[in-house]
């Protein structure tokens, strides 16, 4: 889907022009990973192009394969998990299996500001401090927003409250205790940020002289002319020989979902609506912000959207509680009748613990 959308932008001429998809100069930052040579990331065999592509290796394994490794020990045993600012027990697909995997691990540690669903399943919960309690740098991600290479200092307003600590400090202390002192040389927020900024030729002192932020590189609509795109041909490859050589379709090809009225017609008789999930609303970010009363008032309940025709067929009224059921289980949601959704589709929103 992502590739099809990208190629539609390409063939309609909406690349490297105002209003189109613009390449940016990402601000280079220090790679903080501890090198690991004898263990391959999860997904190396199943998803070869996810991990290695054109001589570049991704920093991460495939998260959807974590439960399998934890529960079966394949491709290798996973004994522990450290979670920073994440809530996989709630946000990951097939969360029941994720929870089983977390329960089987020898050790689960969560670093967070709140007692999340994942933290409740953890052996140890370490209190993280917020961005207001540490000096850092800002951007989305750092130095890349809307085609603009932009970076600014984020100033600490108060000292960390209680026993809370910055994420980087918790990880650094752990790394040093494990004998990796050379990879964790910094002792303060300021030292950490300056180390991060070394490849950019910037410094915290320089950012401090520009509280409004710094434009690292001006927006350009012809950056590709001087450096090309990061493909073997240095062009946008509508037909990909790399994908073909790996045994995939050279062009995006439609595949019917594994469950649908077409691929599983008997199942569709029992479950006649098509559920789409993951829709975001502006009040919340993933599972965050539901503990803020003023925000919770704006969207107090998990809802399911369905067309008036579907609501009429199943005797469902707008604003009333309803049950949505799949082969996996059922949840209670508030019905929201919406003529903008297709009449055979039901839309379920993302991030609610009580309607997961």
XYZ file of C-alpha atoms in Angstrom:
356
model
C 0.000 0.000 0.000
C 2.756 2.452 0.938
C 4.651 1.750 -2.264
C 1.530 2.136 -4.425
C 0.850 5.546 -2.866
C 4.461 6.614 -3.363
C 4.387 5.573 -7.013
C 1.096 7.402 -7.585
C 2.827 10.546 -6.344
C 5.686 9.833 -8.722
C 3.746 9.206 -11.929
C 1.490 12.223 -11.302
C 4.516 14.495 -10.964
C 4.090 15.243 -7.259
C 7.708 14.675 -6.310
C 10.179 17.467 -5.476
C 7.745 20.307 -6.097
C 5.668 22.657 -3.903
C 2.848 20.645 -2.361
C 4.475 17.351 -3.321
C 6.795 14.910 -1.619
C 10.040 16.758 -0.863
C 13.333 15.113 0.080
C 15.169 16.743 2.981
C 18.641 16.773 4.390
C 18.217 14.859 7.616
C 20.419 16.249 10.390
C 23.066 13.581 11.073
C 23.244 12.383 14.675
C 25.572 9.981 16.459
C 24.576 6.308 16.271
C 24.181 5.320 19.935
C 23.771 1.589 19.407
C 26.122 -0.883 21.035
C 27.436 -2.994 18.122
C 26.231 -6.613 18.109
C 27.855 -8.944 15.593
C 26.894 -12.485 16.569
C 23.079 -12.119 16.715
C 20.954 -11.186 13.715
C 17.810 -9.104 14.241
C 14.444 -10.856 14.195
C 13.072 -11.209 10.675
C 16.377 -11.711 8.889
C 15.053 -14.806 7.102
C 11.336 -14.010 6.841
C 11.707 -10.391 5.700
C 15.165 -10.024 4.111
C 14.490 -6.604 2.585
C 13.253 -5.272 5.921
C 16.686 -5.622 7.500
C 19.210 -5.235 4.676
C 18.764 -3.208 1.506
C 21.412 -1.966 -0.966
C 24.225 -2.286 1.554
C 22.336 -0.509 4.339
C 21.243 -2.405 7.462
C 18.219 -1.385 9.505
C 18.708 -0.751 13.192
C 15.845 -2.934 14.318
C 14.308 -6.362 14.001
C 10.691 -7.022 13.041
C 8.512 -6.353 16.111
C 5.716 -8.689 15.021
C 8.092 -11.657 15.363
C 8.930 -10.927 19.000
C 6.133 -13.097 20.509
C 7.168 -16.098 18.399
C 10.773 -15.812 19.553
C 9.765 -15.400 23.199
C 7.270 -18.295 23.143
C 9.160 -20.810 20.954
C 12.813 -19.827 21.281
C 13.110 -19.518 17.498
C 15.214 -18.281 15.763
C 16.857 -17.833 19.182
C 15.651 -17.513 22.790
C 14.482 -14.129 24.035
C 14.625 -13.996 27.835
C 14.062 -10.352 28.719
C 12.500 -7.153 27.437
C 13.179 -3.549 28.362
C 10.384 -1.216 27.281
C 10.965 2.525 27.006
C 7.969 4.784 26.383
C 5.981 1.992 24.783
C 2.903 -0.067 25.619
C 3.073 -3.237 23.492
C 0.618 -5.136 25.712
C -2.075 -2.815 24.368
C -0.864 -1.311 21.089
C 0.496 -4.301 19.178
C -1.791 -6.455 17.004
C -2.847 -9.796 18.513
C -2.270 -8.401 21.984
C -3.315 -11.659 23.666
C -0.271 -13.377 22.157
C 1.907 -10.408 23.075
C 0.740 -10.684 26.677
C 1.537 -14.415 26.723
C 5.028 -13.613 25.462
C 5.553 -10.961 28.144
C 4.373 -13.388 30.838
C 6.827 -16.076 29.689
C 9.909 -13.854 29.790
C 12.302 -14.150 32.739
C 12.432 -10.374 33.108
C 10.313 -7.454 31.894
C 11.325 -3.897 32.759
C 9.269 -0.857 31.773
C 10.583 2.705 31.848
C 7.662 5.136 31.757
C 5.945 8.095 33.386
C 2.712 6.142 33.883
C 1.598 2.714 35.053
C 0.632 1.428 31.611
C -0.875 -1.960 30.760
C 2.647 -3.165 29.917
C 4.054 -1.745 33.159
C 1.433 -3.692 35.118
C 2.807 -6.909 33.601
C 6.431 -5.958 34.332
C 8.745 -7.264 37.035
C 10.302 -3.821 37.492
C 8.928 -0.375 36.661
C 11.403 2.497 36.558
C 10.027 6.058 36.684
C 11.047 8.149 33.690
C 11.032 11.930 33.826
C 9.255 14.079 31.264
C 10.761 16.345 28.606
C 10.240 19.254 31.027
C 12.778 17.683 33.412
C 15.713 17.245 31.032
C 17.669 19.189 28.443
C 17.320 17.867 24.916
C 16.747 18.677 21.263
C 13.475 18.891 19.379
C 12.162 18.089 15.924
C 9.964 15.472 14.231
C 11.904 13.311 14.022
C 14.870 15.395 15.065
C 15.555 17.707 12.166
C 12.886 16.567 9.710
C 9.438 18.083 9.464
C 7.512 18.884 6.289
C 10.651 18.892 4.167
C 12.421 21.333 6.491
C 15.712 20.449 8.225
C 15.017 22.195 11.534
C 16.377 21.694 15.048
C 16.089 23.524 18.366
C 17.122 23.187 21.989
C 14.563 21.890 24.473
C 15.328 23.443 27.853
C 14.919 21.758 31.207
C 12.405 23.676 33.330
C 12.550 21.706 36.602
C 14.761 19.045 38.129
C 13.513 15.431 37.828
C 10.734 14.857 40.350
C 11.048 12.095 42.946
C 13.189 9.180 41.814
C 12.502 9.736 38.102
C 15.391 9.856 35.661
C 15.839 10.583 31.920
C 15.638 7.510 29.683
C 19.187 8.038 28.451
C 20.518 8.035 32.032
C 18.760 4.786 32.956
C 20.085 3.046 29.842
C 23.570 4.525 30.355
C 23.827 3.403 33.966
C 22.703 -0.083 32.950
C 25.237 -0.147 30.101
C 28.061 0.936 32.377
C 27.132 -1.720 34.994
C 27.304 -4.337 32.215
C 30.833 -3.316 31.254
C 30.071 -1.136 28.232
C 31.548 2.085 29.671
C 33.157 3.073 26.356
C 29.727 3.347 24.717
C 28.247 5.469 27.515
C 30.803 8.220 28.225
C 28.374 11.042 29.101
C 27.280 11.976 32.630
C 24.923 14.942 32.113
C 22.100 15.993 29.797
C 24.404 18.512 28.182
C 27.192 15.986 27.532
C 24.648 13.553 26.091
C 23.191 16.120 23.659
C 26.622 17.353 22.547
C 27.697 13.761 21.858
C 24.527 13.246 19.808
C 25.200 16.387 17.758
C 28.845 15.659 16.808
C 28.169 14.592 13.164
C 25.987 17.661 12.576
C 28.778 20.112 13.557
C 26.243 21.742 15.862
C 26.443 22.011 19.656
C 24.136 22.696 22.561
C 25.908 26.042 23.039
C 25.131 27.068 19.469
C 21.500 25.957 19.780
C 21.293 27.949 23.004
C 22.252 31.078 21.042
C 19.204 30.485 18.820
C 16.183 29.784 21.067
C 13.957 30.044 17.982
C 15.810 27.061 16.470
C 18.193 26.619 13.554
C 17.426 25.813 9.929
C 20.066 23.193 9.227
C 19.613 23.293 5.464
C 17.226 25.355 3.307
C 14.315 23.604 1.631
C 15.285 22.461 -1.841
C 13.151 21.049 -4.656
C 16.080 19.709 -6.681
C 18.224 17.922 -4.112
C 17.883 14.717 -6.155
C 19.719 16.361 -9.097
C 22.927 16.572 -7.091
C 22.719 13.324 -5.117
C 20.060 11.158 -6.769
C 17.738 8.847 -4.907
C 19.065 6.024 -2.727
C 18.378 3.251 -5.253
C 20.784 1.312 -7.513
C 19.806 3.514 -10.470
C 19.637 6.690 -8.344
C 16.144 7.153 -9.784
C 12.713 6.388 -8.401
C 12.240 2.815 -9.589
C 8.613 2.291 -10.530
C 9.477 -1.284 -11.512
C 11.886 -2.680 -8.920
C 14.458 -5.243 -10.000
C 15.493 -5.575 -6.348
C 12.023 -6.808 -5.399
C 11.907 -9.097 -8.440
C 15.303 -10.634 -7.552
C 14.040 -11.286 -3.994
C 11.017 -13.148 -5.337
C 8.429 -10.376 -4.942
C 6.359 -8.491 -7.493
C 8.311 -5.798 -9.299
C 5.183 -3.613 -9.290
C 2.627 -3.267 -6.461
C 0.046 -6.010 -6.990
C -3.346 -6.290 -5.333
C -3.844 -9.249 -3.023
C -7.186 -10.057 -1.427
C -6.997 -10.038 2.402
C -6.801 -13.450 4.058
C -10.293 -12.844 5.473
C -12.832 -11.105 3.282
C -16.182 -11.728 1.571
C -14.147 -12.864 -1.451
C -11.475 -15.077 0.136
C -13.625 -16.475 2.980
C -17.289 -16.259 1.840
C -18.510 -18.776 4.439
C -16.950 -16.717 7.239
C -18.530 -13.584 5.773
C -21.983 -15.121 6.233
C -21.329 -15.378 9.965
C -19.453 -12.070 10.220
C -20.971 -9.914 7.441
C -19.257 -6.587 8.177
C -15.650 -5.722 7.364
C -13.833 -4.190 10.329
C -11.137 -1.582 9.848
C -9.014 -0.645 12.856
C -6.285 1.736 13.874
C -8.009 5.029 13.036
C -6.608 7.886 15.101
C -8.442 10.861 16.541
C -6.804 14.169 17.335
C -7.524 14.015 21.076
C -5.135 11.101 21.699
C -1.737 9.791 20.603
C -1.829 5.974 20.548
C -2.693 5.050 24.180
C -1.627 8.391 25.634
C -3.551 11.327 27.168
C -6.649 9.428 28.320
C -5.614 10.212 31.902
C -6.106 13.966 31.359
C -9.689 14.825 32.420
C -10.022 17.823 30.100
C -9.017 15.725 27.085
C -11.061 12.720 28.158
C -14.179 14.927 28.215
C -13.723 15.593 24.492
C -13.719 11.886 23.578
C -14.796 9.933 26.670
C -15.688 6.588 25.109
C -14.315 4.169 22.513
C -16.635 4.255 19.522
C -17.374 2.178 16.447
C -18.475 3.950 13.281
C -21.037 2.351 10.972
C -23.270 3.436 8.113
C -26.952 4.326 8.786
C -28.040 1.360 6.632
C -25.990 -1.065 8.728
C -27.218 0.537 11.953
C -30.824 0.175 10.792
C -30.310 -3.437 9.698
C -28.902 -4.489 13.081
C -31.155 -2.278 15.240
C -28.331 -0.062 16.485
C -28.904 3.527 17.626
C -26.378 6.340 17.536
C -24.765 6.904 20.945
C -25.895 3.561 22.356
C -23.631 0.738 23.486
C -23.079 -2.116 21.066
C -20.982 -5.281 20.859
C -18.482 -5.834 18.057
C -17.461 -9.464 17.643
C -14.831 -11.256 15.557
C -13.461 -14.806 15.628
C -10.954 -13.607 18.237
C -13.444 -12.188 20.743
C -15.778 -9.295 21.436
C -15.671 -5.774 22.882
C -18.248 -3.183 23.912
C -18.230 0.128 22.049
C -20.456 3.162 21.635
C -22.124 3.286 18.218
C -21.434 6.298 16.045
C -23.639 6.354 12.946
C -21.770 8.009 10.075
C -22.961 8.229 6.447
C -19.348 8.742 5.292
C -18.346 5.137 6.023
C -19.147 2.319 3.576
C -22.316 0.418 4.374
C -20.551 -2.927 4.883
C -17.691 -1.533 6.970
C -17.359 -0.880 10.689
C -14.538 1.344 11.915
C -13.018 0.730 15.364
C -10.643 3.246 16.908
C -7.252 2.568 18.366
C -5.656 2.710 21.799
C -8.435 1.962 24.311
C -7.634 -0.517 27.079
C -11.311 -1.173 27.791
C -12.087 -1.830 24.105
C -8.911 -3.403 22.757
